[in-house]
mmCIF file of C-alpha atoms in Angstrom:
data_model
loop_
_atom_site.group_PDB
_atom_site.id
_atom_site.type_symbol
_atom_site.label_atom_id
_atom_site.label_comp_id
_atom_site.label_asym_id
_atom_site.label_seq_id
_atom_site.Cartn_x
_atom_site.Cartn_y
_atom_site.Cartn_z
ATOM 1 C CA UNK J 1 18.875 44.757 -14.284
ATOM 2 C CA UNK J 2 20.351 41.668 -12.754
ATOM 3 C CA UNK J 3 20.708 39.687 -9.572
ATOM 4 C CA UNK J 4 24.322 38.655 -9.075
ATOM 5 C CA UNK J 5 24.314 36.646 -5.897
ATOM 6 C CA UNK J 6 22.657 35.614 -2.668
ATOM 7 C CA UNK J 7 24.250 35.136 0.734
ATOM 8 C CA UNK J 8 22.729 33.813 3.912
ATOM 9 C CA UNK J 9 24.632 34.778 7.057
ATOM 10 C CA UNK J 10 23.821 33.121 10.367
ATOM 11 C CA UNK J 11 23.516 35.066 13.580
ATOM 12 C CA UNK J 12 27.154 34.498 14.491
ATOM 13 C CA UNK J 13 28.397 35.993 11.221
ATOM 14 C CA UNK J 14 29.149 32.729 9.436
ATOM 15 C CA UNK J 15 28.237 32.348 5.775
ATOM 16 C CA UNK J 16 25.848 29.383 5.566
ATOM 17 C CA UNK J 17 24.770 29.747 1.945
ATOM 18 C CA UNK J 18 26.292 31.436 -1.083
ATOM 19 C CA UNK J 19 25.135 31.221 -4.654
ATOM 20 C CA UNK J 20 25.889 33.173 -7.818
ATOM 21 C CA UNK J 21 23.359 33.956 -10.519
ATOM 22 C CA UNK J 22 24.056 36.472 -13.317
ATOM 23 C CA UNK J 23 27.654 37.228 -14.338
ATOM 24 C CA UNK J 24 28.979 40.669 -13.577
ATOM 25 C CA UNK J 25 30.938 40.409 -10.339
ATOM 26 C CA UNK J 26 34.413 39.050 -9.838
ATOM 27 C CA UNK J 27 34.458 35.360 -8.928
ATOM 28 C CA UNK J 28 35.898 34.787 -5.489
ATOM 29 C CA UNK J 29 37.090 31.710 -3.669
ATOM 30 C CA UNK J 30 34.847 30.288 -0.979
ATOM 31 C CA UNK J 31 37.305 31.483 1.648
ATOM 32 C CA UNK J 32 37.039 35.066 0.370
ATOM 33 C CA UNK J 33 33.259 34.853 0.533
ATOM 34 C CA UNK J 34 33.519 33.715 4.144
ATOM 35 C CA UNK J 35 35.760 36.674 5.005
ATOM 36 C CA UNK J 36 33.469 39.147 3.234
ATOM 37 C CA UNK J 37 30.406 37.787 5.005
ATOM 38 C CA UNK J 38 32.140 38.063 8.358
ATOM 39 C CA UNK J 39 33.182 41.640 7.556
ATOM 40 C CA UNK J 40 29.664 42.555 6.514
ATOM 41 C CA UNK J 41 28.399 41.094 9.766
ATOM 42 C CA UNK J 42 30.745 43.400 11.686
ATOM 43 C CA UNK J 43 29.860 46.462 9.620
ATOM 44 C CA UNK J 44 26.203 45.698 10.118
ATOM 45 C CA UNK J 45 26.665 45.498 13.878
ATOM 46 C CA UNK J 46 28.340 48.921 13.830
ATOM 47 C CA UNK J 47 25.695 50.538 11.598
ATOM 48 C CA UNK J 48 22.948 49.284 13.874
ATOM 49 C CA UNK J 49 24.421 51.475 16.643
ATOM 50 C CA UNK J 50 25.022 54.562 14.519
ATOM 51 C CA UNK J 51 21.458 55.792 14.397
ATOM 52 C CA UNK J 52 21.290 59.571 15.058
ATOM 53 C CA UNK J 53 18.132 59.099 17.077
ATOM 54 C CA UNK J 54 18.239 56.903 20.134
ATOM 55 C CA UNK J 55 16.854 53.427 20.437
ATOM 56 C CA UNK J 56 17.452 50.244 18.494
ATOM 57 C CA UNK J 57 18.054 50.392 14.765
ATOM 58 C CA UNK J 58 17.858 47.751 12.072
ATOM 59 C CA UNK J 59 21.318 48.646 10.792
ATOM 60 C CA UNK J 60 22.370 49.008 7.172
ATOM 61 C CA UNK J 61 19.684 48.001 4.701
ATOM 62 C CA UNK J 62 21.309 48.971 1.410
ATOM 63 C CA UNK J 63 24.960 49.454 0.572
ATOM 64 C CA UNK J 64 25.645 50.864 -2.895
ATOM 65 C CA UNK J 65 28.842 50.840 -4.890
ATOM 66 C CA UNK J 66 29.607 52.125 -8.370
ATOM 67 C CA UNK J 67 28.647 48.931 -10.083
ATOM 68 C CA UNK J 68 26.502 47.030 -7.655
ATOM 69 C CA UNK J 69 24.062 47.275 -4.800
ATOM 70 C CA UNK J 70 23.864 45.111 -1.710
ATOM 71 C CA UNK J 71 20.454 44.788 -0.076
ATOM 72 C CA UNK J 72 20.320 43.316 3.409
ATOM 73 C CA UNK J 73 17.323 41.743 5.121
ATOM 74 C CA UNK J 74 17.782 41.194 8.847
ATOM 75 C CA UNK J 75 15.294 38.738 10.354
ATOM 76 C CA UNK J 76 13.976 38.774 13.903
ATOM 77 C CA UNK J 77 16.263 35.866 14.784
ATOM 78 C CA UNK J 78 19.450 37.545 13.548
ATOM 79 C CA UNK J 79 19.837 35.658 10.278
ATOM 80 C CA UNK J 80 20.783 37.991 7.430
ATOM 81 C CA UNK J 81 19.839 37.569 3.791
ATOM 82 C CA UNK J 82 22.014 39.588 1.431
ATOM 83 C CA UNK J 83 21.219 40.108 -2.239
ATOM 84 C CA UNK J 84 23.851 41.479 -4.619
ATOM 85 C CA UNK J 85 22.214 43.183 -7.583
ATOM 86 C CA UNK J 86 22.829 45.760 -10.285
ATOM 87 C CA UNK J 87 22.171 49.398 -9.318
ATOM 88 C CA UNK J 88 18.985 49.607 -11.368
ATOM 89 C CA UNK J 89 17.434 46.538 -9.780
ATOM 90 C CA UNK J 90 14.198 47.453 -8.003
ATOM 91 C CA UNK J 91 12.873 44.076 -6.907
ATOM 92 C CA UNK J 92 15.583 43.279 -4.332
ATOM 93 C CA UNK J 93 13.408 43.756 -1.239
ATOM 94 C CA UNK J 94 10.605 41.639 -2.671
ATOM 95 C CA UNK J 95 12.994 38.906 -3.748
ATOM 96 C CA UNK J 96 14.569 38.870 -0.276
ATOM 97 C CA UNK J 97 11.175 38.471 1.391
ATOM 98 C CA UNK J 98 10.487 35.514 -0.886
ATOM 99 C CA UNK J 99 13.907 34.034 -0.143
ATOM 100 C CA UNK J 100 13.075 34.299 3.560
ATOM 101 C CA UNK J 101 9.845 32.436 2.932
ATOM 102 C CA UNK J 102 11.625 29.681 1.007
ATOM 103 C CA UNK J 103 14.206 29.472 3.807
ATOM 104 C CA UNK J 104 11.446 29.055 6.396
ATOM 105 C CA UNK J 105 9.847 26.275 4.350
ATOM 106 C CA UNK J 106 12.722 24.334 2.866
ATOM 107 C CA UNK J 107 15.384 24.810 5.540
ATOM 108 C CA UNK J 108 13.746 25.299 8.909
ATOM 109 C CA UNK J 109 11.093 22.610 8.359
ATOM 110 C CA UNK J 110 13.661 20.108 7.123
ATOM 111 C CA UNK J 111 14.601 17.659 9.867
ATOM 112 C CA UNK J 112 18.025 17.082 8.301
ATOM 113 C CA UNK J 113 19.132 20.692 8.671
ATOM 114 C CA UNK J 114 21.119 21.724 11.724
ATOM 115 C CA UNK J 115 20.426 25.339 12.708
ATOM 116 C CA UNK J 116 23.354 27.763 12.191
ATOM 117 C CA UNK J 117 25.156 25.238 9.992
ATOM 118 C CA UNK J 118 25.699 25.492 6.216
ATOM 119 C CA UNK J 119 22.531 24.883 4.210
ATOM 120 C CA UNK J 120 22.696 21.669 2.242
ATOM 121 C CA UNK J 121 19.094 21.178 1.307
ATOM 122 C CA UNK J 122 18.131 20.146 -2.187
ATOM 123 C CA UNK J 123 14.657 21.612 -1.735
ATOM 124 C CA UNK J 124 16.142 25.025 -0.911
ATOM 125 C CA UNK J 125 18.436 24.951 -3.949
ATOM 126 C CA UNK J 126 15.601 24.002 -6.270
ATOM 127 C CA UNK J 127 13.194 26.603 -4.956
ATOM 128 C CA UNK J 128 15.784 29.402 -4.991
ATOM 129 C CA UNK J 129 16.574 28.356 -8.551
ATOM 130 C CA UNK J 130 12.941 28.738 -9.606
ATOM 131 C CA UNK J 131 12.677 32.036 -7.740
ATOM 132 C CA UNK J 132 15.739 33.781 -9.169
ATOM 133 C CA UNK J 133 16.609 31.676 -12.191
ATOM 134 C CA UNK J 134 19.676 32.953 -14.033
ATOM 135 C CA UNK J 135 19.444 36.337 -12.301
ATOM 136 C CA UNK J 136 18.319 38.319 -15.349
ATOM 137 C CA UNK J 137 15.288 40.315 -14.328
ATOM 138 C CA UNK J 138 14.518 42.118 -17.557
ATOM 139 C CA UNK C 1 -12.569 18.399 58.323
ATOM 140 C CA UNK C 2 -13.871 19.447 54.954
ATOM 141 C CA UNK C 3 -12.023 17.870 52.111
ATOM 142 C CA UNK C 4 -10.800 20.131 49.336
ATOM 143 C CA UNK C 5 -11.951 18.740 46.020
ATOM 144 C CA UNK C 6 -9.099 17.752 43.817
ATOM 145 C CA UNK C 7 -8.815 20.311 41.037
ATOM 146 C CA UNK C 8 -8.465 17.584 38.433
ATOM 147 C CA UNK C 9 -11.701 15.751 38.797
ATOM 148 C CA UNK C 10 -13.883 14.450 36.094
ATOM 149 C CA UNK C 11 -17.465 14.842 36.978
ATOM 150 C CA UNK C 12 -19.649 11.805 37.096
ATOM 151 C CA UNK C 13 -21.848 12.739 40.006
ATOM 152 C CA UNK C 14 -23.552 16.069 40.298
ATOM 153 C CA UNK C 15 -22.892 16.277 43.976
ATOM 154 C CA UNK C 16 -19.171 16.641 43.570
ATOM 155 C CA UNK C 17 -19.781 19.281 40.954
ATOM 156 C CA UNK C 18 -21.924 21.417 43.192
ATOM 157 C CA UNK C 19 -19.546 21.182 46.094
ATOM 158 C CA UNK C 20 -16.705 22.165 43.792
ATOM 159 C CA UNK C 21 -18.765 25.018 42.479
ATOM 160 C CA UNK C 22 -18.916 26.525 45.883
ATOM 161 C CA UNK C 23 -15.209 26.328 46.387
ATOM 162 C CA UNK C 24 -13.639 26.948 43.063
ATOM 163 C CA UNK C 25 -14.242 29.766 40.666
ATOM 164 C CA UNK C 26 -12.992 27.565 37.881
ATOM 165 C CA UNK C 27 -16.162 25.577 37.525
ATOM 166 C CA UNK C 28 -18.378 28.256 36.123
ATOM 167 C CA UNK C 29 -18.800 26.342 32.912
ATOM 168 C CA UNK C 30 -21.662 23.948 33.043
ATOM 169 C CA UNK C 31 -19.997 21.039 31.332
ATOM 170 C CA UNK C 32 -16.934 19.580 32.850
ATOM 171 C CA UNK C 33 -16.011 16.484 30.982
ATOM 172 C CA UNK C 34 -12.354 17.414 30.899
ATOM 173 C CA UNK C 35 -10.089 17.245 33.897
ATOM 174 C CA UNK C 36 -9.070 20.815 34.130
ATOM 175 C CA UNK C 37 -6.077 22.136 35.964
ATOM 176 C CA UNK C 38 -6.386 25.611 34.696
ATOM 177 C CA UNK C 39 -8.677 27.901 35.871
ATOM 178 C CA UNK C 40 -10.183 30.949 36.592
ATOM 179 C CA UNK C 41 -7.951 33.104 34.472
ATOM 180 C CA UNK C 42 -8.684 31.273 31.248
ATOM 181 C CA UNK C 43 -12.374 30.936 31.794
ATOM 182 C CA UNK C 44 -12.759 34.628 32.403
ATOM 183 C CA UNK C 45 -10.463 35.670 29.587
ATOM 184 C CA UNK C 46 -12.704 34.265 26.910
ATOM 185 C CA UNK C 47 -15.989 36.018 27.287
ATOM 186 C CA UNK C 48 -18.074 33.424 25.462
ATOM 187 C CA UNK C 49 -17.987 29.745 26.312
ATOM 188 C CA UNK C 50 -15.298 28.202 24.162
ATOM 189 C CA UNK C 51 -15.852 24.509 23.569
ATOM 190 C CA UNK C 52 -12.818 22.495 24.486
ATOM 191 C CA UNK C 53 -11.484 19.933 22.084
ATOM 192 C CA UNK C 54 -13.344 17.052 23.720
ATOM 193 C CA UNK C 55 -16.669 18.805 23.284
ATOM 194 C CA UNK C 56 -16.297 19.348 19.560
ATOM 195 C CA UNK C 57 -18.163 17.168 17.144
ATOM 196 C CA UNK C 58 -16.045 14.367 15.726
ATOM 197 C CA UNK C 59 -17.865 14.591 12.429
ATOM 198 C CA UNK C 60 -17.107 18.185 11.587
ATOM 199 C CA UNK C 61 -13.866 18.189 9.700
ATOM 200 C CA UNK C 62 -13.817 21.559 8.041
ATOM 201 C CA UNK C 63 -13.135 23.648 11.136
ATOM 202 C CA UNK C 64 -10.693 21.216 12.681
ATOM 203 C CA UNK C 65 -7.961 21.260 10.091
ATOM 204 C CA UNK C 66 -4.419 21.751 11.270
ATOM 205 C CA UNK C 67 -1.895 24.232 9.897
ATOM 206 C CA UNK C 68 0.540 22.552 7.500
ATOM 207 C CA UNK C 69 3.415 24.586 8.884
ATOM 208 C CA UNK C 70 2.661 23.614 12.470
ATOM 209 C CA UNK C 71 2.533 19.999 11.426
ATOM 210 C CA UNK C 72 5.718 20.315 9.343
ATOM 211 C CA UNK C 73 7.646 21.667 12.323
ATOM 212 C CA UNK C 74 6.238 18.983 14.598
ATOM 213 C CA UNK C 75 7.035 16.179 12.168
ATOM 214 C CA UNK C 76 10.517 17.612 11.651
ATOM 215 C CA UNK C 77 11.076 17.385 15.397
ATOM 216 C CA UNK C 78 9.692 13.846 15.408
ATOM 217 C CA UNK C 79 12.205 12.805 12.764
ATOM 218 C CA UNK C 80 15.095 14.557 14.540
ATOM 219 C CA UNK C 81 14.127 13.025 17.880
ATOM 220 C CA UNK C 82 13.911 9.584 16.327
ATOM 221 C CA UNK C 83 17.140 9.968 14.410
ATOM 222 C CA UNK C 84 19.079 10.668 17.597
ATOM 223 C CA UNK C 85 17.954 7.365 19.046
ATOM 224 C CA UNK C 86 18.593 4.925 16.244
ATOM 225 C CA UNK C 87 21.498 3.303 14.483
ATOM 226 C CA UNK C 88 20.879 3.214 10.787
ATOM 227 C CA UNK C 89 18.159 3.907 8.297
ATOM 228 C CA UNK C 90 16.235 0.653 8.743
ATOM 229 C CA UNK C 91 15.891 1.301 12.433
ATOM 230 C CA UNK C 92 14.740 4.870 11.775
ATOM 231 C CA UNK C 93 12.097 3.710 9.308
ATOM 232 C CA UNK C 94 10.914 1.040 11.726
ATOM 233 C CA UNK C 95 10.473 3.607 14.477
ATOM 234 C CA UNK C 96 8.613 6.032 12.231
ATOM 235 C CA UNK C 97 6.410 3.118 11.224
ATOM 236 C CA UNK C 98 5.659 2.403 14.881
ATOM 237 C CA UNK C 99 4.745 6.044 15.485
ATOM 238 C CA UNK C 100 2.435 6.011 12.462
ATOM 239 C CA UNK C 101 0.853 2.791 13.689
ATOM 240 C CA UNK C 102 -0.358 4.557 16.817
ATOM 241 C CA UNK C 103 -2.090 7.120 14.633
ATOM 242 C CA UNK C 104 -3.542 4.511 12.290
ATOM 243 C CA UNK C 105 -5.375 2.675 15.055
ATOM 244 C CA UNK C 106 -7.090 5.934 15.982
ATOM 245 C CA UNK C 107 -7.765 6.937 12.392
ATOM 246 C CA UNK C 108 -9.551 3.646 11.750
ATOM 247 C CA UNK C 109 -11.747 4.110 14.776
ATOM 248 C CA UNK C 110 -12.546 7.693 13.830
ATOM 249 C CA UNK C 111 -13.384 6.748 10.250
ATOM 250 C CA UNK C 112 -15.642 3.930 11.331
ATOM 251 C CA UNK C 113 -17.390 6.395 13.629
ATOM 252 C CA UNK C 114 -17.768 9.000 10.923
ATOM 253 C CA UNK C 115 -19.001 6.625 8.260
ATOM 254 C CA UNK C 116 -21.132 4.190 10.240
ATOM 255 C CA UNK C 117 -22.309 5.905 13.412
ATOM 256 C CA UNK C 118 -25.489 7.151 11.771
ATOM 257 C CA UNK C 119 -26.244 3.837 10.183
ATOM 258 C CA UNK C 120 -28.731 1.389 11.717
ATOM 259 C CA UNK C 121 -26.753 -1.561 10.424
ATOM 260 C CA UNK C 122 -23.102 -0.550 10.635
ATOM 261 C CA UNK C 123 -20.794 -2.681 8.573
ATOM 262 C CA UNK C 124 -17.127 -3.129 7.936
ATOM 263 C CA UNK C 125 -15.155 -4.271 4.944
ATOM 264 C CA UNK C 126 -14.286 -7.935 4.914
ATOM 265 C CA UNK C 127 -12.929 -8.107 1.368
ATOM 266 C CA UNK C 128 -9.458 -6.831 0.742
ATOM 267 C CA UNK C 129 -9.921 -4.764 -2.413
ATOM 268 C CA UNK C 130 -12.757 -2.573 -1.124
ATOM 269 C CA UNK C 131 -10.758 -2.085 2.081
ATOM 270 C CA UNK C 132 -7.749 -1.009 0.034
ATOM 271 C CA UNK C 133 -9.916 1.383 -1.955
ATOM 272 C CA UNK C 134 -11.265 2.942 1.212
ATOM 273 C CA UNK C 135 -7.713 3.452 2.491
ATOM 274 C CA UNK C 136 -6.747 5.046 -0.809
ATOM 275 C CA UNK C 137 -9.643 7.516 -0.680
ATOM 276 C CA UNK C 138 -11.182 7.798 2.792
ATOM 277 C CA UNK C 139 -8.113 7.386 4.991
ATOM 278 C CA UNK C 140 -5.986 9.600 2.748
ATOM 279 C CA UNK C 141 -8.683 12.264 2.714
ATOM 280 C CA UNK C 142 -9.074 12.172 6.472
ATOM 281 C CA UNK C 143 -5.334 12.330 7.118
ATOM 282 C CA UNK C 144 -3.918 14.358 4.210
ATOM 283 C CA UNK C 145 -6.977 16.119 2.797
ATOM 284 C CA UNK C 146 -6.778 14.486 -0.641
ATOM 285 C CA UNK C 147 -7.011 10.965 -2.010
ATOM 286 C CA UNK C 148 -3.854 9.054 -2.929
ATOM 287 C CA UNK C 149 -2.889 9.011 -6.585
ATOM 288 C CA UNK C 150 -2.991 5.345 -7.543
ATOM 289 C CA UNK C 151 -3.327 1.764 -6.432
ATOM 290 C CA UNK C 152 -1.287 -0.940 -8.109
ATOM 291 C CA UNK C 153 -1.019 -4.666 -7.818
ATOM 292 C CA UNK C 154 2.347 -6.303 -8.063
ATOM 293 C CA UNK C 155 2.788 -8.403 -11.187
ATOM 294 C CA UNK C 156 5.383 -10.745 -9.773
ATOM 295 C CA UNK C 157 4.033 -11.293 -6.257
ATOM 296 C CA UNK C 158 0.356 -11.808 -5.762
ATOM 297 C CA UNK C 159 0.492 -10.844 -2.093
ATOM 298 C CA UNK C 160 1.814 -7.332 -2.833
ATOM 299 C CA UNK C 161 -0.229 -4.215 -3.407
ATOM 300 C CA UNK C 162 0.903 -0.604 -3.663
ATOM 301 C CA UNK C 163 -0.599 2.757 -2.850
ATOM 302 C CA UNK C 164 1.078 5.600 -4.683
ATOM 303 C CA UNK C 165 1.260 9.221 -3.607
ATOM 304 C CA UNK C 166 2.872 11.638 -6.055
ATOM 305 C CA UNK C 167 3.467 14.345 -3.470
ATOM 306 C CA UNK C 168 3.295 13.055 0.091
ATOM 307 C CA UNK C 169 2.156 15.925 2.301
ATOM 308 C CA UNK C 170 4.441 14.960 5.181
ATOM 309 C CA UNK C 171 7.533 15.124 2.966
ATOM 310 C CA UNK C 172 6.754 18.442 1.300
ATOM 311 C CA UNK C 173 9.526 20.341 3.095
ATOM 312 C CA UNK C 174 11.925 17.481 3.698
ATOM 313 C CA UNK C 175 15.149 17.107 1.727
ATOM 314 C CA UNK C 176 16.838 13.839 2.576
ATOM 315 C CA UNK C 177 20.638 14.110 2.360
ATOM 316 C CA UNK C 178 22.374 12.026 -0.303
ATOM 317 C CA UNK C 179 24.046 9.648 2.109
ATOM 318 C CA UNK C 180 20.615 8.618 3.403
ATOM 319 C CA UNK C 181 18.878 8.453 0.030
ATOM 320 C CA UNK C 182 17.365 5.087 0.968
ATOM 321 C CA UNK C 183 15.314 6.717 3.697
ATOM 322 C CA UNK C 184 11.657 7.432 3.128
ATOM 323 C CA UNK C 185 9.962 9.473 5.833
ATOM 324 C CA UNK C 186 6.688 8.120 4.495
ATOM 325 C CA UNK C 187 7.410 5.081 6.662
ATOM 326 C CA UNK C 188 5.227 7.070 9.017
ATOM 327 C CA UNK C 189 2.380 6.833 6.502
ATOM 328 C CA UNK C 190 3.158 3.150 6.015
ATOM 329 C CA UNK C 191 2.617 2.707 9.748
ATOM 330 C CA UNK C 192 -0.791 4.353 9.484
ATOM 331 C CA UNK C 193 -1.759 2.016 6.630
ATOM 332 C CA UNK C 194 -0.464 -1.028 8.508
ATOM 333 C CA UNK C 195 -2.554 -0.145 11.552
ATOM 334 C CA UNK C 196 -5.703 0.380 9.521
ATOM 335 C CA UNK C 197 -5.236 -2.937 7.700
ATOM 336 C CA UNK C 198 -4.490 -4.702 10.983
ATOM 337 C CA UNK C 199 -7.579 -3.226 12.549
ATOM 338 C CA UNK C 200 -9.721 -4.363 9.646
ATOM 339 C CA UNK C 201 -8.345 -7.881 9.952
ATOM 340 C CA UNK C 202 -5.864 -7.884 7.094
ATOM 341 C CA UNK C 203 -2.494 -8.322 8.787
ATOM 342 C CA UNK C 204 0.297 -7.130 6.497
ATOM 343 C CA UNK C 205 3.792 -5.705 6.446
ATOM 344 C CA UNK C 206 3.758 -2.182 5.057
ATOM 345 C CA UNK C 207 6.846 -0.271 3.961
ATOM 346 C CA UNK C 208 7.510 2.972 2.080
ATOM 347 C CA UNK C 209 9.828 3.437 -0.884
ATOM 348 C CA UNK C 210 10.949 6.413 -2.945
ATOM 349 C CA UNK C 211 10.002 5.901 -6.574
ATOM 350 C CA UNK C 212 10.643 9.253 -8.243
ATOM 351 C CA UNK C 213 9.453 9.753 -11.803
ATOM 352 C CA UNK C 214 9.757 12.612 -14.245
ATOM 353 C CA UNK C 215 7.714 15.506 -12.899
ATOM 354 C CA UNK C 216 7.163 13.934 -9.478
ATOM 355 C CA UNK C 217 10.510 13.822 -7.657
ATOM 356 C CA UNK C 218 8.860 13.033 -4.324
ATOM 357 C CA UNK C 219 6.668 10.180 -5.596
ATOM 358 C CA UNK C 220 6.372 7.526 -2.932
ATOM 359 C CA UNK C 221 5.106 3.955 -3.035
ATOM 360 C CA UNK C 222 3.530 2.417 0.030
ATOM 361 C CA UNK C 223 4.129 -1.304 -0.386
ATOM 362 C CA UNK C 224 1.683 -3.687 1.285
ATOM 363 C CA UNK C 225 2.762 -7.297 1.705
ATOM 364 C CA UNK C 226 -0.195 -9.300 2.919
ATOM 365 C CA UNK C 227 0.079 -12.248 5.226
ATOM 366 C CA UNK C 228 -0.713 -15.640 3.810
ATOM 367 C CA UNK C 229 -3.817 -16.047 5.938
ATOM 368 C CA UNK C 230 -5.421 -13.059 4.238
ATOM 369 C CA UNK C 231 -4.905 -14.504 0.772
ATOM 370 C CA UNK C 232 -6.235 -17.863 1.866
ATOM 371 C CA UNK C 233 -9.358 -16.251 3.231
ATOM 372 C CA UNK C 234 -9.864 -14.255 0.043
ATOM 373 C CA UNK C 235 -9.724 -17.553 -1.869
ATOM 374 C CA UNK C 236 -12.452 -18.986 0.337
ATOM 375 C CA UNK C 237 -14.637 -15.951 -0.371
ATOM 376 C CA UNK C 238 -14.312 -16.489 -4.086
ATOM 377 C CA UNK C 239 -15.819 -19.934 -4.090
#
């Protein structure tokens, strides 16, 4: 089981944070990550309107491929946390909740962070590092 | 013509209270030390009488603690607000210091009240070292909930003393960007210390500096540079 990467997507679909942990996925350029994040934002918007029963829906929560799984946490404010993991990984939801908590502490309470802009906060980096480490989860 | 009582009165005389009682449903509470604009809706919503902040005892600290998160967001806004209005780091630190100073004057008064109000012969510190010790423990406990980590005396300058905090509570969630690495948001704390020292009669210049060490990346030194008059007076005490 492994955690490959973490993305934070702001409410407009821009990638504000991207970090890789365990090896296992192809390395992309930062531009490609931006495009993928924007695409995921669009797909998510579509899935949130595809619910067979009426009313609002949270949209896609997990997208699985042959070799990886993408778990999405949508917050009340529209920020999305996306965790790329191996298929067997079971802790993705819990990790995402903790990432959200770290984000609330180290990003939103930091006076030098501008909302919706890329996250450049040392405290966030450090605390995500202690939370996920090298991405190997046993 | 009968005059409507102003809704924001503070009651000194009972007569105005009773006349207001007849006219306004808001005055159902017996005590009315607070000018109150609000009103009927709030006083009926809470079934029991809820003491307002001015009626609470100043000596009870346990129930009056403030949420760290609420404070962190507020302080973050304070720093952002200040940053928009200054040019440069020195200016920013000076302004944070000024804001802290306003808190320090109140903290000193509150601490004197808490420590000495019950005493028949209230006293205050007139020697510098005991005053510094009480800042290190009492003021820190009242403001941050824990004592500071160390006090040091400068080796090279005899008018300089330092209070050291390994993890300043107000900086817990703050990451200063690299291009501003000189900045210490603890200038706010320095302002508090400066006000307390001033109020005790030890005028000084107080500044904050980042002094990270292994294991304590946020370690901060509050540097106190005493005025000459204080040192001269201390000399007189010695003899």
